[in-house]
Short mmCIF file of C-alpha atoms and ligand atoms in Angstrom, two decimals:
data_model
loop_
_atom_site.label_atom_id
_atom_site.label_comp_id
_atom_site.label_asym_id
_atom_site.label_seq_id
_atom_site.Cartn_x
_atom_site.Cartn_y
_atom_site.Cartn_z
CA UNK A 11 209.22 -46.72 58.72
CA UNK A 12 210.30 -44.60 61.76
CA UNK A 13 212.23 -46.02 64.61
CA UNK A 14 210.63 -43.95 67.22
CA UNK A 15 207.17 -42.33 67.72
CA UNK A 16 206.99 -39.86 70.64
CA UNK A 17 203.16 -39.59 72.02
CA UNK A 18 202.17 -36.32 72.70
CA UNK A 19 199.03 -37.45 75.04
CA UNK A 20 198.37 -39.56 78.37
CA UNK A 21 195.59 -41.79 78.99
CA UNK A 22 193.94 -44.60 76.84
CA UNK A 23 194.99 -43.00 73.70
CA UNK A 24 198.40 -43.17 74.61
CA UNK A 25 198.31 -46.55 75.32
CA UNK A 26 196.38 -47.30 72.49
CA UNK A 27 199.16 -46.04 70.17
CA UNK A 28 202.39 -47.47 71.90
CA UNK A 29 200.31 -50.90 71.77
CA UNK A 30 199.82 -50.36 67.82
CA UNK A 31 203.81 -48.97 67.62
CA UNK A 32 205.13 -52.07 69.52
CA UNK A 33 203.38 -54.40 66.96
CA UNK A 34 204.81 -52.43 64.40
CA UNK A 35 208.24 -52.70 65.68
CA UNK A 36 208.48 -48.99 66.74
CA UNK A 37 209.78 -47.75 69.55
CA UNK A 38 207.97 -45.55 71.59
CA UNK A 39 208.63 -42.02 74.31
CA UNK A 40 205.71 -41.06 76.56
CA UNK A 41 205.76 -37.58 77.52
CA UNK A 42 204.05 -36.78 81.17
CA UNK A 43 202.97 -34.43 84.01
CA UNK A 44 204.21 -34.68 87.50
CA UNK A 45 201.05 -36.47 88.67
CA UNK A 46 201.50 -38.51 85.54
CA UNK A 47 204.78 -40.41 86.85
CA UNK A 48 202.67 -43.87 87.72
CA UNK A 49 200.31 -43.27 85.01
CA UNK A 50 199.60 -46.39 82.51
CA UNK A 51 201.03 -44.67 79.30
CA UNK A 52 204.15 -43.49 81.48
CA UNK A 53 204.79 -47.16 82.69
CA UNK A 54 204.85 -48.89 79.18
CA UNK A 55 206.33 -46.62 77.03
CA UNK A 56 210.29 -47.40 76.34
CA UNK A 57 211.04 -43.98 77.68
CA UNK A 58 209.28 -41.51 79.56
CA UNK A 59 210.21 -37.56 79.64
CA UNK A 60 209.05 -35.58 81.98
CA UNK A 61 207.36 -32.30 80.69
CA UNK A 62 206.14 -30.38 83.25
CA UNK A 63 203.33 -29.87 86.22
CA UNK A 64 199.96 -30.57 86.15
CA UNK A 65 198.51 -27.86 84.49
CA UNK A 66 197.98 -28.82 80.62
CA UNK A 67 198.94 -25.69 79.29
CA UNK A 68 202.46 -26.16 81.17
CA UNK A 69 202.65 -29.81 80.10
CA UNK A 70 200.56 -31.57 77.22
CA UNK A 71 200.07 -28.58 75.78
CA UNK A 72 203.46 -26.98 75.58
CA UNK A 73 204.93 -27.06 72.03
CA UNK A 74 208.30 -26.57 73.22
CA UNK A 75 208.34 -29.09 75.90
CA UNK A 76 206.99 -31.32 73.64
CA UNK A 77 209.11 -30.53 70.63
CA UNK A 78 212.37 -30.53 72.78
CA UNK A 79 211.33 -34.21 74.60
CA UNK A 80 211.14 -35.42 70.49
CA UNK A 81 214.77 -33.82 69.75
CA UNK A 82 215.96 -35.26 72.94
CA UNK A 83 215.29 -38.61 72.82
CA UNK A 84 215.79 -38.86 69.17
CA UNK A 85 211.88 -39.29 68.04
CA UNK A 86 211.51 -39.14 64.48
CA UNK A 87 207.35 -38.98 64.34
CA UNK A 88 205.12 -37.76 66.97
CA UNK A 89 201.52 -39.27 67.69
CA UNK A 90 198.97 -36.20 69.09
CA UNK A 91 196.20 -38.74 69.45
CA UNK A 92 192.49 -36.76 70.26
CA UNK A 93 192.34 -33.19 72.57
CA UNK A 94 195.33 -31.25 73.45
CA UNK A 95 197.40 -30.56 70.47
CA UNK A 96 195.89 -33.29 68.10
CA UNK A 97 194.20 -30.40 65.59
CA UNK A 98 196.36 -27.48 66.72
CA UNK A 99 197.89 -26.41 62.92
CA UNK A 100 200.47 -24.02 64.97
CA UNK A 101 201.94 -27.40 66.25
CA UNK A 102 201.97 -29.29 63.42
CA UNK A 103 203.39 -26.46 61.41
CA UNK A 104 206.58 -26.60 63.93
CA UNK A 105 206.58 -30.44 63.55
CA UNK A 106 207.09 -29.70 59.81
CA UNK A 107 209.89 -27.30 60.18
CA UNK A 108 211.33 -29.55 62.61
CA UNK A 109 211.49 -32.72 60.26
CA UNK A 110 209.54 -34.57 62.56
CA UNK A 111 206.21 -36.75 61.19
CA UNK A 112 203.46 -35.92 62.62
CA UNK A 113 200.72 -38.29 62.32
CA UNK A 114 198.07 -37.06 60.77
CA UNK A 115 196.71 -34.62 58.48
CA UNK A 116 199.30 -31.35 57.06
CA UNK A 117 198.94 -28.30 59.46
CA UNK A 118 196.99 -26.50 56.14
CA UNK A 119 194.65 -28.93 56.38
CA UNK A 120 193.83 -28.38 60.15
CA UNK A 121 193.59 -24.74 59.83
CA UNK A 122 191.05 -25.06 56.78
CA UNK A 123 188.90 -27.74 58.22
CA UNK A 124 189.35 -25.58 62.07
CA UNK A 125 187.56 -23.18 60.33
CA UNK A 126 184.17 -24.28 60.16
CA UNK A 127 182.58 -21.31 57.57
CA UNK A 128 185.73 -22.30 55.16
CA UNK A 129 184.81 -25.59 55.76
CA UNK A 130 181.49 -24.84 54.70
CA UNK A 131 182.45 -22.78 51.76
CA UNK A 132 185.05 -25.59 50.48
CA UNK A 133 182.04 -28.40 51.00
CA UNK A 134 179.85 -26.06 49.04
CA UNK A 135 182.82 -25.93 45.83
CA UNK A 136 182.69 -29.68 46.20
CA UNK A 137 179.39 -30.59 45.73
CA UNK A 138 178.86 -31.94 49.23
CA UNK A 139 175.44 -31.13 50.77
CA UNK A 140 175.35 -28.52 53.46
CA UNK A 141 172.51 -27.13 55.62
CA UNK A 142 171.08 -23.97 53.93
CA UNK A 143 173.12 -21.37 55.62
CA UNK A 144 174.98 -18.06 55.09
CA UNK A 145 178.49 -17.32 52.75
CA UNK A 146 181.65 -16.60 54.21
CA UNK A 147 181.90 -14.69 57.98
CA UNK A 148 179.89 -12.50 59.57
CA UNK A 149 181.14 -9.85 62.35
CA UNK A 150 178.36 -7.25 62.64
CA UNK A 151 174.60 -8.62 64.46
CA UNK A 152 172.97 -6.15 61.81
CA UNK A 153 174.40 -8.37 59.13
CA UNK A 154 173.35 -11.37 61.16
CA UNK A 155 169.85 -9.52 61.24
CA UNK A 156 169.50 -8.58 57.85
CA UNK A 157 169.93 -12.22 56.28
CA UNK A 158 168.07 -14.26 58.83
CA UNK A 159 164.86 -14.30 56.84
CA UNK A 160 166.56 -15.24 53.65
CA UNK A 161 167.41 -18.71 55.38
CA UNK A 162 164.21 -19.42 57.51
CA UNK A 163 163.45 -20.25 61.09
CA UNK A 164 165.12 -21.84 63.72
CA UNK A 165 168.15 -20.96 62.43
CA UNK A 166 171.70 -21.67 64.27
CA UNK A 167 174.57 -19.34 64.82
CA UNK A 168 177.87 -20.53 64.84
CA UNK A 169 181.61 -19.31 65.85
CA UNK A 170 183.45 -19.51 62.38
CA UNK A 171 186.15 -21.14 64.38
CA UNK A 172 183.68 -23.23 67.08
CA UNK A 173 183.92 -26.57 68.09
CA UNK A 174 182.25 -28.19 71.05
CA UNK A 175 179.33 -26.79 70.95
CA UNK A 176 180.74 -23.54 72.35
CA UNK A 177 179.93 -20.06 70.80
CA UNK A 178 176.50 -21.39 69.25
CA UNK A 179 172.82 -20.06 69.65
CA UNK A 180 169.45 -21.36 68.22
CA UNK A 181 167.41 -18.36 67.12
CA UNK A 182 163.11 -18.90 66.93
CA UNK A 183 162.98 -15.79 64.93
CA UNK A 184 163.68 -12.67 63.55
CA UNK A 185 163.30 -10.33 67.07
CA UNK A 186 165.66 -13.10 68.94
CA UNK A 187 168.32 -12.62 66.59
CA UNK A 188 170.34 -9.76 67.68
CA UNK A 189 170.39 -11.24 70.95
CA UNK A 190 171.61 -14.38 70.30
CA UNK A 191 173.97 -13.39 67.72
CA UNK A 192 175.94 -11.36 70.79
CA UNK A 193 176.03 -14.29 73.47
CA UNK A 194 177.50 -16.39 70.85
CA UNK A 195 179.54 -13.49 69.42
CA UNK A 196 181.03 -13.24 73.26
CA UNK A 197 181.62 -17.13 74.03
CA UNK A 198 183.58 -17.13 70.58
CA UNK A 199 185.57 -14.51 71.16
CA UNK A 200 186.24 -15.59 75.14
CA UNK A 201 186.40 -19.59 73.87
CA UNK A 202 188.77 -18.87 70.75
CA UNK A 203 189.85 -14.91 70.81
CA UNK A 204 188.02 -15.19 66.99
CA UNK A 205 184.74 -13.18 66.24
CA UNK A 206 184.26 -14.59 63.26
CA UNK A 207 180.50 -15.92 62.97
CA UNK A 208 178.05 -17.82 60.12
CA UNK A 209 174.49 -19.15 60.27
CA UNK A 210 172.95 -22.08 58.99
CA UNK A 211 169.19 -23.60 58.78
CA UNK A 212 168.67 -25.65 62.45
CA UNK A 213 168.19 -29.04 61.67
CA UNK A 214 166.14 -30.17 64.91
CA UNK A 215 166.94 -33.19 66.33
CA UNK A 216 168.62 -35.11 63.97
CA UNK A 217 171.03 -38.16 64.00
CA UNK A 218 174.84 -37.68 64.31
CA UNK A 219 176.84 -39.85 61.67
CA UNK A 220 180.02 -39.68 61.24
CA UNK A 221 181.70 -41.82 58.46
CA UNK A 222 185.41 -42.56 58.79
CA UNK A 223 187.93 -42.05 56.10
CA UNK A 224 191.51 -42.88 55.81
CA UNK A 225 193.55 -41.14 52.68
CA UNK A 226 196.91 -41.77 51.87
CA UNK A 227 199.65 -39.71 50.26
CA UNK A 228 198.91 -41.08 47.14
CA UNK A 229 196.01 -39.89 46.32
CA UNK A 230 193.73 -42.89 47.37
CA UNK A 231 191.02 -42.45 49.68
CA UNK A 232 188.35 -44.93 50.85
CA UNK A 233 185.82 -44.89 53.25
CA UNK A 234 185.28 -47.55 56.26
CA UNK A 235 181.76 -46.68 57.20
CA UNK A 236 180.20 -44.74 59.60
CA UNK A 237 179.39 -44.68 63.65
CA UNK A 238 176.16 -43.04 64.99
CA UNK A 239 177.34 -40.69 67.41
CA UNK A 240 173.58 -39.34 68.82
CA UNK A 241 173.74 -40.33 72.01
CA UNK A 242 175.46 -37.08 73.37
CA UNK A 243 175.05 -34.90 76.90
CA UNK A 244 176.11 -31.28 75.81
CA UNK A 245 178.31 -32.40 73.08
CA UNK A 246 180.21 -35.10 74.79
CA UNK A 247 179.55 -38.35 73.34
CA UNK A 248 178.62 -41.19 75.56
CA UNK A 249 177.71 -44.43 73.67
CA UNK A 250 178.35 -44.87 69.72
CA UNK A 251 177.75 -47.64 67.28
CA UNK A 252 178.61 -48.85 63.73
CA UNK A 253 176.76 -48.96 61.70
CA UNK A 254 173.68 -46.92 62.48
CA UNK A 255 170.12 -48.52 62.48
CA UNK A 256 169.12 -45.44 60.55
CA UNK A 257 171.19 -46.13 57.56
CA UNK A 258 170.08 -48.59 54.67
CA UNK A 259 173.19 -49.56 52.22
CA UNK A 260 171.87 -47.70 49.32
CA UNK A 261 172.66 -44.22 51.81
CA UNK A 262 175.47 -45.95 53.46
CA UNK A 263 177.00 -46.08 50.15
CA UNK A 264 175.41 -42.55 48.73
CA UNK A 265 177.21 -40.79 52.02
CA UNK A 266 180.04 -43.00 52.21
CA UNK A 267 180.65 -41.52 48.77
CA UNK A 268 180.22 -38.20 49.61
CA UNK A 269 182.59 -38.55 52.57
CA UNK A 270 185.44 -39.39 50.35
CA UNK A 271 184.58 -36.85 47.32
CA UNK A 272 184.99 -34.26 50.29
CA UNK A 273 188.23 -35.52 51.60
CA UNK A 274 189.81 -35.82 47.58
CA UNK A 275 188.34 -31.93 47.08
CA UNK A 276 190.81 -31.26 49.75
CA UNK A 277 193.43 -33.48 49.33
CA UNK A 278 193.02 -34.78 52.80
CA UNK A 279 195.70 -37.12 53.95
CA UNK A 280 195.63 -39.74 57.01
CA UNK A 281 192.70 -40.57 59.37
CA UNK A 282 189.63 -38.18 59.23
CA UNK A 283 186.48 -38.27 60.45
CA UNK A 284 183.19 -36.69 58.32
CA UNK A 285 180.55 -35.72 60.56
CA UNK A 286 176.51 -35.28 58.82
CA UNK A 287 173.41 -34.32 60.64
CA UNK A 288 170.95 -36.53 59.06
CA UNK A 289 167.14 -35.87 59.54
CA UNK A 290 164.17 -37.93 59.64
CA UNK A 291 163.24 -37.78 55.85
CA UNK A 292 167.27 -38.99 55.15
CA UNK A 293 168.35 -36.23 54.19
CA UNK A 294 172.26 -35.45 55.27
CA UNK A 295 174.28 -32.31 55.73
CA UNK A 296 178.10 -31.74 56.13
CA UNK A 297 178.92 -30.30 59.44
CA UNK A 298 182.41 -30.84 60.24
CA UNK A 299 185.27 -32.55 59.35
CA UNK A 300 187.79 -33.72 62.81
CA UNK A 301 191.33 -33.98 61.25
CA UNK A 302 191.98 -36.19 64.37
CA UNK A 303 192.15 -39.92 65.19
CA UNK A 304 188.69 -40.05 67.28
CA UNK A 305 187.93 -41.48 70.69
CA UNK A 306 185.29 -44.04 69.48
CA UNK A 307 187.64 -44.86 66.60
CA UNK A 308 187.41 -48.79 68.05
CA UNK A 309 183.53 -49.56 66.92
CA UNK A 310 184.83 -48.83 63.07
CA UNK A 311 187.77 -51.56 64.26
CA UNK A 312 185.70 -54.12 65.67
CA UNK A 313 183.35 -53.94 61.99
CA UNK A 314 186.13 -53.66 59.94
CA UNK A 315 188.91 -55.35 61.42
CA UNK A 316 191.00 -52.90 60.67
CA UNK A 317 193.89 -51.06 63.05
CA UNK A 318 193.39 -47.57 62.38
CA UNK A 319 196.07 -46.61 64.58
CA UNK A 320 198.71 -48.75 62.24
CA UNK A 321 196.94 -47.50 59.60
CA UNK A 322 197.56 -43.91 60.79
CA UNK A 323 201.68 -44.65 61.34
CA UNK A 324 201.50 -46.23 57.62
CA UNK A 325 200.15 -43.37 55.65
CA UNK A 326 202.31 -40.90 57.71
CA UNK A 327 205.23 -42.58 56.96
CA UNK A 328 204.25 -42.47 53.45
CA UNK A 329 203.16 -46.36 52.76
CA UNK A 330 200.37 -46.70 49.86
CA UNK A 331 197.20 -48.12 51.33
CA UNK A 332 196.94 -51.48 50.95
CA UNK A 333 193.03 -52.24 50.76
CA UNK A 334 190.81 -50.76 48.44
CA UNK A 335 186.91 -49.31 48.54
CA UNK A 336 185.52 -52.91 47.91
CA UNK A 337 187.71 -54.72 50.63
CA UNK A 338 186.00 -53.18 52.99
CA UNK A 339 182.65 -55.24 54.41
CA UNK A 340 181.22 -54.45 57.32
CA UNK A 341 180.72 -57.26 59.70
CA UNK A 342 178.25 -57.45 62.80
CA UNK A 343 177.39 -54.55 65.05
CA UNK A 344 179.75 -52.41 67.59
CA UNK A 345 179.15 -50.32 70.60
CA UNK A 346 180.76 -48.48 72.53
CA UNK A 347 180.40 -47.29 75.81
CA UNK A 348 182.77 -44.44 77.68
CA UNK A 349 183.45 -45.45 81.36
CA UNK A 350 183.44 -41.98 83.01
CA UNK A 351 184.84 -40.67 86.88
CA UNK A 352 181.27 -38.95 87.08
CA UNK A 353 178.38 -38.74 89.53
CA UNK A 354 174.92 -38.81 87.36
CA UNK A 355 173.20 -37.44 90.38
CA UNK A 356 175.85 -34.77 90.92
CA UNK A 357 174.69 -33.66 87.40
CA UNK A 358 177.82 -35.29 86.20
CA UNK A 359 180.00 -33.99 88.16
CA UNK A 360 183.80 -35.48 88.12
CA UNK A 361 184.68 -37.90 90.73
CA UNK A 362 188.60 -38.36 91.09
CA UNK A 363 190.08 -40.45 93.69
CA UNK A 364 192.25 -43.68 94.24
CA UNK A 365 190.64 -46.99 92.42
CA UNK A 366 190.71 -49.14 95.30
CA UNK A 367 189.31 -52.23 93.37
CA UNK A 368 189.26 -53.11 89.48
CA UNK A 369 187.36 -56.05 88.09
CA UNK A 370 187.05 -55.60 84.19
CA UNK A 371 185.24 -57.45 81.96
CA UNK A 372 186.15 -59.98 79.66
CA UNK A 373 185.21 -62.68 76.88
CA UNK A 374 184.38 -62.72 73.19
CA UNK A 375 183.66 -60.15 71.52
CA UNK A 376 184.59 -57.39 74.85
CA UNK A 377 187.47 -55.03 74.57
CA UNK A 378 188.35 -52.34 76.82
CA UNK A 379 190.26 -49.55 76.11
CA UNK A 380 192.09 -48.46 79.56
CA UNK A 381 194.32 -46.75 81.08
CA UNK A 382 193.61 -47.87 84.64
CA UNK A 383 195.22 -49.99 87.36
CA UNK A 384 194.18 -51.07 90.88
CA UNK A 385 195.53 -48.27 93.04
CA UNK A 386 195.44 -45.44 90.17
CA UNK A 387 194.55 -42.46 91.13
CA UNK A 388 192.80 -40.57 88.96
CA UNK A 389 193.36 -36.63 89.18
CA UNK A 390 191.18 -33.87 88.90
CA UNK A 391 193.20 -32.02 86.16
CA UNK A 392 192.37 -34.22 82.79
CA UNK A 393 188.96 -35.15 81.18
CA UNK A 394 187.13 -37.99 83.21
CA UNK A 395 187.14 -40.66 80.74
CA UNK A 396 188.65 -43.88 82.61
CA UNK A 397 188.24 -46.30 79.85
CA UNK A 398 185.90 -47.46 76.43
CA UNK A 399 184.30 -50.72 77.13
CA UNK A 400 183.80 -51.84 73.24
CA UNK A 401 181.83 -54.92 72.60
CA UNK A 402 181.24 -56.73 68.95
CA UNK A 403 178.37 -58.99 67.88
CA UNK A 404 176.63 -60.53 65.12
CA UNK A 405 173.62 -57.85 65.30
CA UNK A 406 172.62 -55.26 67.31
CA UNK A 407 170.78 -57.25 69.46
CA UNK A 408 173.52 -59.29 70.67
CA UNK A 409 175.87 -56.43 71.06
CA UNK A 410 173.64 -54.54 72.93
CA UNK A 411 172.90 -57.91 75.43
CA UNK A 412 176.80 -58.18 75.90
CA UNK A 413 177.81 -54.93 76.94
CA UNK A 414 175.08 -55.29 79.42
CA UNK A 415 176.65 -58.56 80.70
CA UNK A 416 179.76 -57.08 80.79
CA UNK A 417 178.86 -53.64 82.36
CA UNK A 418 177.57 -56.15 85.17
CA UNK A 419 181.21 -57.45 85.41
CA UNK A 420 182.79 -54.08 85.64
CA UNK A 421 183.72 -53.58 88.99
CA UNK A 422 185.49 -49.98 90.04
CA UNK A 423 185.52 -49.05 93.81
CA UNK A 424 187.07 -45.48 94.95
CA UNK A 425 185.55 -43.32 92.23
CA UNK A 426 182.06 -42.99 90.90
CA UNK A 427 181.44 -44.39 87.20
CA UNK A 428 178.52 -43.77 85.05
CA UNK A 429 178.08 -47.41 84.53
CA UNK A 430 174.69 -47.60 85.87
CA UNK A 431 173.72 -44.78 83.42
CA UNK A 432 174.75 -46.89 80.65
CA UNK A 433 172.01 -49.27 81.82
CA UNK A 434 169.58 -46.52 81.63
CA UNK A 435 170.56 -45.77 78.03
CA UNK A 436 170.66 -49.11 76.99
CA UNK A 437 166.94 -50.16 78.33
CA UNK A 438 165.83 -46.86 76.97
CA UNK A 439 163.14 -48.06 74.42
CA UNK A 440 164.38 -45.20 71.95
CA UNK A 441 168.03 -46.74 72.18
CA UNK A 442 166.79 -50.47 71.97
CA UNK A 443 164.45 -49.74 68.58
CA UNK A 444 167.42 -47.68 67.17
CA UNK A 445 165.19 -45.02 66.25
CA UNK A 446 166.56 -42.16 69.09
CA UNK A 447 168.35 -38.95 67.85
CA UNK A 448 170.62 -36.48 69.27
CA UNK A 449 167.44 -35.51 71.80
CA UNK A 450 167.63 -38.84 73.56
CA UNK A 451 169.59 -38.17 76.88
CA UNK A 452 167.42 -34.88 77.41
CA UNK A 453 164.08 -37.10 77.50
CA UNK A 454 165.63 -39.19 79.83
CA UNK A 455 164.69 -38.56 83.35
CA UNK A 456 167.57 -39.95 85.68
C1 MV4 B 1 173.81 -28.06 64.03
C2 MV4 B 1 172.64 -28.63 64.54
C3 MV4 B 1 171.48 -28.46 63.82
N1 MV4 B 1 171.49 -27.73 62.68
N2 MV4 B 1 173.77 -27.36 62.89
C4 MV4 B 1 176.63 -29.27 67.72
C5 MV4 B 1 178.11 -29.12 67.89
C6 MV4 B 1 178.64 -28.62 66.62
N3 MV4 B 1 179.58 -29.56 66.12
C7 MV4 B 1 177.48 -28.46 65.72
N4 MV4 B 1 176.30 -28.90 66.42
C8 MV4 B 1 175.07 -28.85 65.84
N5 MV4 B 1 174.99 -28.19 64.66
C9 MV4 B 1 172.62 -27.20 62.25
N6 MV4 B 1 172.60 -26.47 61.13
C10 MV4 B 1 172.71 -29.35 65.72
C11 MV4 B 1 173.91 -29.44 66.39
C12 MV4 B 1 173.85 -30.16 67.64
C13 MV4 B 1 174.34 -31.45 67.75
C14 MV4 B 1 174.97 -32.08 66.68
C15 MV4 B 1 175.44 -33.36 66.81
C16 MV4 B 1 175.28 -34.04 67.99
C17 MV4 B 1 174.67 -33.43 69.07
C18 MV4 B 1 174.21 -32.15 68.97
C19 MV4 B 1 173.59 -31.55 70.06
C20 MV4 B 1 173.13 -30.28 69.94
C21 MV4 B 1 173.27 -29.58 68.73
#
């Protein structure tokens, strides 16, 4: 096992991991940014190295500050947890060389899965299901042009090496193709210096499922279910749940399957993530597979009881899993709910400041997921995310009624939250029958 795991992140997810290393018996280095000194990860780490200013391409996304705070303080694995460097294969290529673990997937492995039309192509070798959709990478709009009709209308164009929703157009027809090909030729190319394009069949508004999968470097693979991931505002998620009301256990178990035959046709190691669009006539596509520990890995947790963080440090440090396919059982219902620094009204805008007051919620079945203190200040440079409120019950029904009792409870003064939009999503009928897609928040009128 390794003695010390150096966290290459800040925020929940770095607490989340030195919590799951200090179980483990591991000790743990934070790395930080200047306005980082007093943040939570910084505090309760057994060392802290200072990396660098604000700016994450000068701090949290440095390789060689990074790197050098490992060989420094005698690290032997690094954790990237989600964003920043968590998927970047340049990184985990110097990890390699370096001798030092990282956890997660090989840096092969990120570049194949970063690139969405090999993705595809691999998927396609495998037998896994993908949306009807063009071979291999187109440059040239004329090319675009000239197989459009051969996969039908709306279709979707895609940067090869995407993610985030950026570099992607929907295209009616035939005369809008050209076009759209070109705006999402240009946000590639400014979002990820790659020109590299493919199209697909648009699948319009289906359900995002995503099913987790943890492999080990043994060759076994299982699958722990999946999280419904539809309730998204351009591409960030906002709520998720396991399992999804849209899923009986006959397709649980028919994707569930699928998920895993796609990691083994890759020889996927560690904590992945499978994401399907599934329609309304249940049919499922690949779209994606995240190489990355996720944020709303905790609602796969609370159904599985298992620590996917330990699980994570195991394989990596080259451990044989320990539960099989048919241990898993999936018990009750989870949600989760992101607690963001965001004004609704301000169309969302981010709302840093000093958290004057903190009351957090508490009780069976409630978990938060934090990184914040009264008297934190939270700064304008980072993502907005201040903490997952994660609740567990026997059904749906309950879990849904507590994490409105404990949104009630959650008290933050000095920075606007979205809680009360949570409330909005959780009354929305769609949400309460289960039956919403990835459409939901834009019929919501707030
Ligand atoms: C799609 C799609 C429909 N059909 N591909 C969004 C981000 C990127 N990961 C891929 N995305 C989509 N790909 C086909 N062929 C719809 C989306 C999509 C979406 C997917 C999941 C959750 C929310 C979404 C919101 C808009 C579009």
């Amino acid at each position: 096992m390794f003695h010390k795991v150096l966290i290459a992140n800040r925020g929940e997810i770095a607490v989340r991991i030195i919590r799951a290393c200090r179980e483990l018996g591991i000790r743990t280095v934070a790395v930080y940014s200047t306005p980082d000194r007093e943040a939570l990860h910084t505090l309760l780490a057994d060392e802290a190295v200072c990396i660098g200013p604000a700016k994450a391409t000068e701090s949290y996304l440095d390789i060689k500050r990074i790197i050098s705070a490992a060989v420094i303080t005698g690290a032997n694995a690094i954790h990237p947890g989600f964003g920043f460097l968590s998927e970047n294969p340049k990184f985990a290529k110097i990890c390699e060389e370096s001798n030092i673990k990282l956890i997660g997937p090989s840096s092969e492995m990120m570049s194949l899965m970063g690139n969405k039309a090999r993705a595809r192509e691999t998927m396609i070798n495998a037998k896994v299901p993908v949306v009807p959709g063009t071979d291999g990478i187109i440059t040239q709009a004329d090319e675009a042009y000239d197989l459009a009709d051969s996969i039908g209308y709306p279709l979707i164009i895609k940067a090869a090496n995407g993610g985030g929703g950026k570099g992607m157009r929907i295209a009616e027809r035939k005369e809008e193709i050209h076009k759209m090909f070109s705006l999402a030729q240009k946000e590639a190319i400014a979002s990820f210096s790659d020109n590299g394009m493919y199209m697909e069949r648009y699948v319009v508004n289906p359900k995002h499922i995503e099913f987790q999968i943890l492999a080990d470097e043994h060759g076994n693979v299982i699958h722990l279910g999946e999280r419904d991931c539809s309730v998204q505002r351009r591409h960030q998620k906002i709520v998720e749940e396991a399992p999804s009301k849209a899923l009986t256990d006959k397709l649980r178990k028919k994707m569930g399957d699928v998920a895993v035959r796609a990691a083994k046709a890759i020889n996927y190691t560690n904590a992945g993530t499978v994401e399907f669009l599934l329609n309304d006539q249940g049919e499922f596509f690949f779209m994606e597979m995240n190489t990355r520990i996720q944020v709303e890995h905790p609602i796969t947790e609370m159904v599985t009881g298992i620590d996917l963080i330990k699980k994570q440090i195991e394989i990596a440090a080259g451990l044989p899993l320990d539960i099989m396919q048919k241990d898993i059982k999936l018990h009750g219902h989870a949600i989760e709910c992101r607690i963001n620094a965001e004004d609704a009204s301000k169309d969302f805008r981010p709302s840093p400041g000093t958290i004057n007051n903190l009351i957090m919620p508490g009780g069976k079945g409630i978990r938060i997921d934090g990184a914040i203190y009264p008297g934190y200040t939270v700064a304008p440079y980072y993502d907005s995310m201040l903490a997952k409120l994660i609740v567990h019950g026997d059904t749906r029904e309950e879990a849904i009624a507590k994490m409105k009792s404990a949104l009630g409870e959650f008290i933050v003064e000095g920075v606007t939250t979205n809680i009360d939009f949570h409330f909005e999503i959780l009354e929305n009928p769609s949400f309460v029958s289960g039956d919403y897609d990835t459409s939901l928040i834009e019929t919501m009128k707030v």
